[in-house]
Amino acid sequence: EDQVTQSPEALRLQEGESSSLNCSYTVSGLRGLFWYRQDPGKGPEFLFTLYSAGEEKEKERLKATLTKKESFLHITAPKPEDSATYLCAVQALNSNSGYALNFGKGTSLLVTP
Amino acid sequence: NAGVMQNPRHLVRRRGQEARLRCSPMKGHSHVYWYRQLPEEGLKFMVYLQKENIIDESGMPKERFSAEFPKEGPSILRIQQVVRGDSAAYFCASSPAGQNTEAFFGQGTRLTVV
């Protein structure tokens, strides 16, 4: 069975203190790994898609990387507005569900001034 | 994700009533997905639809839940005879044709059963 585990569950950083969020996955063939950001009371906002080990993508202070077993979301010099829950999801190659995603429970990030 | 429109944003139903949640996908998107987010749980896939077709409903509870995406109009997630355990945030996502494209989520409908 496909599994997605995110760690830590919660992370508190001071403004400017860089860190990484982890997403470990088990899937019988990876079609894609996705990162979303979710603010309280809102829907998930798409950040990145990674398709193969070794791939990296960047957007402002965020950088996502992928290996065969896990993905990292690196946050460089975070600001308070980066506070949110970050969700990781995988899509399996053998899925009949089109784009259906298997989500982790998320990492709740708080960045304090 | 502002392009995927869900309504209502908040819905309160008494036990035993019916809940109807609507989702209008982004313009040009023909694939719709419904997810449920329970408190302290991750997003869980429920159903995948294309126009007039249910492609995969493997995540839908076997009873009381149904979904449709008619040729005209929004996709509807219908929950009959709601129970307290149905209280959750229900999110709709849409994507254009093709399986390697990103899905965009709506803001969700928060259902409270009292």
Short mmCIF file of C-alpha atoms in Angstrom, two decimals:
data_model
loop_
_atom_site.label_atom_id
_atom_site.label_comp_id
_atom_site.label_asym_id
_atom_site.label_seq_id
_atom_site.Cartn_x
_atom_site.Cartn_y
_atom_site.Cartn_z
CA GLU A 1 0.00 0.00 0.00
CA ASP A 2 1.26 3.47 -0.88
CA GLN A 3 2.38 5.52 2.12
CA VAL A 4 3.46 9.12 2.61
CA THR A 5 5.02 10.22 5.90
CA GLN A 6 5.96 13.80 6.62
CA SER A 7 8.27 15.00 9.38
CA PRO A 8 8.40 16.85 11.58
CA GLU A 9 4.69 17.30 12.32
CA ALA A 10 5.37 20.85 13.45
CA LEU A 11 8.33 23.15 13.12
CA ARG A 12 9.00 26.54 14.65
CA LEU A 13 11.71 28.70 13.12
CA GLN A 14 12.97 32.18 13.72
CA GLU A 15 12.95 34.51 10.75
CA GLY A 16 16.06 33.82 8.69
CA GLU A 17 16.67 30.37 10.21
CA SER A 18 16.89 27.91 7.29
CA SER A 19 15.61 24.34 7.62
CA SER A 20 14.21 21.36 5.72
CA LEU A 21 10.95 19.44 5.74
CA ASN A 22 10.98 15.74 4.94
CA CYS A 23 8.55 13.59 2.97
CA SER A 24 9.22 9.84 2.93
CA TYR A 25 7.18 7.75 0.54
CA THR A 26 6.51 4.17 -0.41
CA VAL A 27 4.82 3.70 -3.76
CA SER A 28 4.80 0.98 -6.36
CA GLY A 29 6.13 3.18 -9.12
CA LEU A 30 6.17 6.96 -8.79
CA ARG A 31 4.38 9.03 -11.39
CA GLY A 32 5.00 12.27 -9.53
CA LEU A 33 5.61 13.84 -6.12
CA PHE A 34 3.84 17.08 -5.33
CA TRP A 35 4.29 19.81 -2.75
CA TYR A 36 1.42 22.07 -1.72
CA ARG A 37 1.09 24.88 0.77
CA GLN A 38 -2.12 25.22 2.79
CA ASP A 39 -3.07 28.25 4.84
CA PRO A 40 -5.72 27.94 7.58
CA GLY A 41 -9.22 27.80 6.14
CA LYS A 42 -7.95 27.68 2.57
CA GLY A 43 -7.45 25.08 -0.12
CA PRO A 44 -4.02 23.65 -0.96
CA GLU A 45 -1.91 25.87 -3.21
CA PHE A 46 0.34 24.10 -5.71
CA LEU A 47 4.09 24.61 -5.29
CA PHE A 48 6.09 21.94 -7.14
CA THR A 49 5.94 18.66 -9.02
CA LEU A 50 8.96 16.35 -9.13
CA TYR A 51 9.02 13.34 -11.42
CA SER A 52 12.39 11.59 -11.11
CA ALA A 53 15.18 11.08 -8.59
CA GLY A 54 17.74 13.85 -8.72
CA GLU A 55 15.27 16.45 -9.88
CA GLU A 56 15.22 19.83 -8.10
CA LYS A 57 12.90 22.81 -8.38
CA GLU A 58 13.07 26.26 -6.82
CA LYS A 59 10.63 29.05 -6.15
CA GLU A 60 11.69 32.08 -4.14
CA ARG A 61 12.90 30.79 -0.75
CA LEU A 62 11.74 27.22 -1.40
CA LYS A 63 13.66 24.39 -3.03
CA ALA A 64 12.31 20.87 -3.48
CA THR A 65 14.49 17.82 -4.10
CA LEU A 66 13.68 14.18 -4.79
CA THR A 67 15.38 10.83 -4.20
CA LYS A 68 13.99 7.33 -4.72
CA LYS A 69 12.63 7.23 -1.18
CA GLU A 70 12.08 10.79 -0.02
CA SER A 71 11.71 14.42 -0.89
CA PHE A 72 12.92 17.48 0.95
CA LEU A 73 11.50 20.96 0.96
CA HIS A 74 14.30 23.33 1.88
CA ILE A 75 13.34 26.75 3.19
CA THR A 76 16.10 29.34 3.02
CA ALA A 77 15.95 32.41 5.26
CA PRO A 78 12.21 32.03 5.93
CA LYS A 79 9.93 34.95 6.62
CA PRO A 80 6.77 35.03 8.78
CA GLU A 81 4.62 34.90 5.64
CA ASP A 82 6.04 31.42 4.95
CA SER A 83 4.08 30.15 7.95
CA ALA A 84 1.63 27.52 6.70
CA THR A 85 1.10 23.79 6.53
CA TYR A 86 3.18 22.16 3.80
CA LEU A 87 1.68 19.06 2.23
CA CYS A 88 3.44 16.34 0.28
CA ALA A 89 1.55 13.99 -2.03
CA VAL A 90 2.43 11.17 -4.40
CA GLN A 91 0.77 9.89 -7.53
CA ALA A 92 1.36 6.24 -8.38
CA LEU A 93 2.13 4.91 -11.84
CA ASN A 94 -0.38 2.11 -11.49
CA SER A 95 -3.18 4.36 -10.34
CA ASN A 96 -6.41 4.23 -12.25
CA SER A 97 -7.39 7.49 -10.66
CA GLY A 98 -5.92 9.95 -13.09
CA TYR A 99 -4.44 12.64 -10.98
CA ALA A 100 -5.64 11.29 -7.60
CA LEU A 101 -3.03 12.07 -4.97
CA ASN A 102 -2.05 10.27 -1.78
CA PHE A 103 -1.31 13.00 0.78
CA GLY A 104 0.80 13.02 3.91
CA LYS A 105 -0.54 14.69 7.04
CA GLY A 106 1.60 17.76 6.52
CA THR A 107 4.18 19.79 8.41
CA SER A 108 2.89 22.86 10.21
CA LEU A 109 5.52 25.59 9.93
CA LEU A 110 5.57 28.68 12.12
CA VAL A 111 8.12 31.40 11.41
CA THR A 112 8.46 34.01 14.14
CA PRO A 113 9.89 37.51 13.64
CA ASN B 1 -6.45 28.16 -6.98
CA ALA B 2 -9.01 30.95 -7.14
CA GLY B 3 -10.23 29.52 -10.43
CA VAL B 4 -11.91 26.46 -8.88
CA MET B 5 -15.13 27.64 -7.29
CA GLN B 6 -16.77 25.73 -4.47
CA ASN B 7 -20.00 26.60 -2.74
CA PRO B 8 -21.17 26.96 -0.19
CA ARG B 9 -18.01 27.74 1.80
CA HIS B 10 -19.73 26.71 5.02
CA LEU B 11 -22.67 24.36 5.41
CA VAL B 12 -24.46 23.34 8.58
CA ARG B 13 -26.79 20.36 8.51
CA ARG B 14 -28.72 18.50 11.18
CA ARG B 15 -28.25 14.76 11.47
CA GLY B 16 -30.35 12.98 8.88
CA GLN B 17 -30.48 15.87 6.40
CA GLU B 18 -28.90 15.93 2.97
CA ALA B 19 -25.81 17.95 2.05
CA ARG B 20 -25.07 19.09 -1.50
CA LEU B 21 -21.63 20.47 -2.28
CA ARG B 22 -20.93 22.14 -5.61
CA CYS B 23 -17.73 22.55 -7.55
CA SER B 24 -17.14 24.51 -10.76
CA PRO B 25 -13.76 23.58 -12.25
CA MET B 26 -11.33 26.01 -13.79
CA LYS B 27 -12.14 27.07 -17.32
CA GLY B 28 -10.91 24.45 -19.74
CA HIS B 29 -10.58 21.73 -17.11
CA SER B 30 -12.54 18.56 -17.72
CA HIS B 31 -11.32 16.45 -14.78
CA VAL B 32 -12.67 16.88 -11.26
CA TYR B 33 -11.49 15.27 -8.03
CA TRP B 34 -13.10 15.37 -4.60
CA TYR B 35 -11.08 15.07 -1.40
CA ARG B 36 -12.09 15.04 2.25
CA GLN B 37 -10.01 16.47 5.09
CA LEU B 38 -10.99 15.33 8.57
CA PRO B 39 -9.65 17.15 11.63
CA GLU B 40 -6.04 16.09 12.32
CA GLU B 41 -6.07 13.92 9.18
CA GLY B 42 -4.54 14.35 5.77
CA LEU B 43 -6.48 14.92 2.60
CA LYS B 44 -8.13 11.70 1.42
CA PHE B 45 -9.14 11.02 -2.17
CA MET B 46 -12.81 10.28 -2.66
CA VAL B 47 -13.76 10.29 -6.33
CA TYR B 48 -12.50 11.21 -9.79
CA LEU B 49 -14.92 12.33 -12.49
CA GLN B 50 -14.90 13.48 -16.05
CA LYS B 51 -17.90 15.00 -17.77
CA GLU B 52 -20.84 12.58 -17.38
CA ASN B 53 -18.54 9.80 -16.15
CA ILE B 54 -17.34 8.51 -12.81
CA ILE B 55 -13.82 7.25 -13.48
CA ASP B 56 -12.80 6.12 -10.00
CA GLU B 57 -14.86 6.18 -6.81
CA SER B 58 -12.62 3.89 -4.79
CA GLY B 59 -12.34 6.47 -1.98
CA MET B 60 -16.06 7.03 -1.57
CA PRO B 61 -17.89 5.53 1.40
CA LYS B 62 -20.12 2.76 0.12
CA GLU B 63 -23.35 4.26 1.42
CA ARG B 64 -24.93 7.72 1.50
CA PHE B 65 -22.28 9.38 -0.70
CA SER B 66 -22.62 10.04 -4.42
CA ALA B 67 -21.04 12.34 -6.98
CA GLU B 68 -21.83 13.56 -10.45
CA PHE B 69 -20.35 15.84 -13.08
CA PRO B 70 -23.05 16.56 -15.65
CA LYS B 71 -22.51 17.75 -19.18
CA GLU B 72 -23.64 21.21 -18.11
CA GLY B 73 -23.17 22.75 -14.69
CA PRO B 74 -20.98 22.07 -11.69
CA SER B 75 -19.90 18.82 -10.15
CA ILE B 76 -22.02 17.83 -7.16
CA LEU B 77 -21.01 15.80 -4.12
CA ARG B 78 -24.12 14.60 -2.35
CA ILE B 79 -24.25 13.20 1.15
CA GLN B 80 -27.56 11.72 2.25
CA GLN B 81 -28.66 11.31 5.87
CA VAL B 82 -25.61 13.05 7.27
CA VAL B 83 -24.06 11.94 10.54
CA ARG B 84 -21.68 13.78 12.87
CA GLY B 85 -18.73 11.85 11.45
CA ASP B 86 -19.32 13.50 8.07
CA SER B 87 -18.21 16.84 9.53
CA ALA B 88 -15.08 17.77 7.57
CA ALA B 89 -13.68 20.06 4.93
CA TYR B 90 -14.45 18.85 1.41
CA PHE B 91 -12.14 20.03 -1.35
CA CYS B 92 -12.58 19.87 -5.06
CA ALA B 93 -9.67 19.96 -7.51
CA SER B 94 -9.66 20.20 -11.27
CA SER B 95 -7.15 19.54 -14.01
CA PRO B 96 -7.12 19.64 -17.78
CA ALA B 97 -7.05 16.41 -19.73
CA GLY B 98 -3.93 14.33 -19.18
CA GLN B 99 -2.53 12.66 -16.11
CA ASN B 100 0.73 14.53 -15.64
CA THR B 101 -0.77 17.92 -15.11
CA GLU B 102 -1.16 19.74 -11.84
CA ALA B 103 -4.52 19.86 -10.15
CA PHE B 104 -5.74 23.13 -8.71
CA PHE B 105 -7.82 23.12 -5.56
CA GLY B 106 -10.81 25.17 -4.54
CA GLN B 107 -11.20 26.81 -1.14
CA GLY B 108 -13.30 23.97 0.17
CA THR B 109 -16.68 23.52 1.79
CA ARG B 110 -16.68 23.11 5.53
CA LEU B 111 -19.53 20.83 6.53
CA THR B 112 -20.70 20.80 10.13
CA VAL B 113 -23.29 18.26 11.21
CA VAL B 114 -25.13 19.17 14.40
#
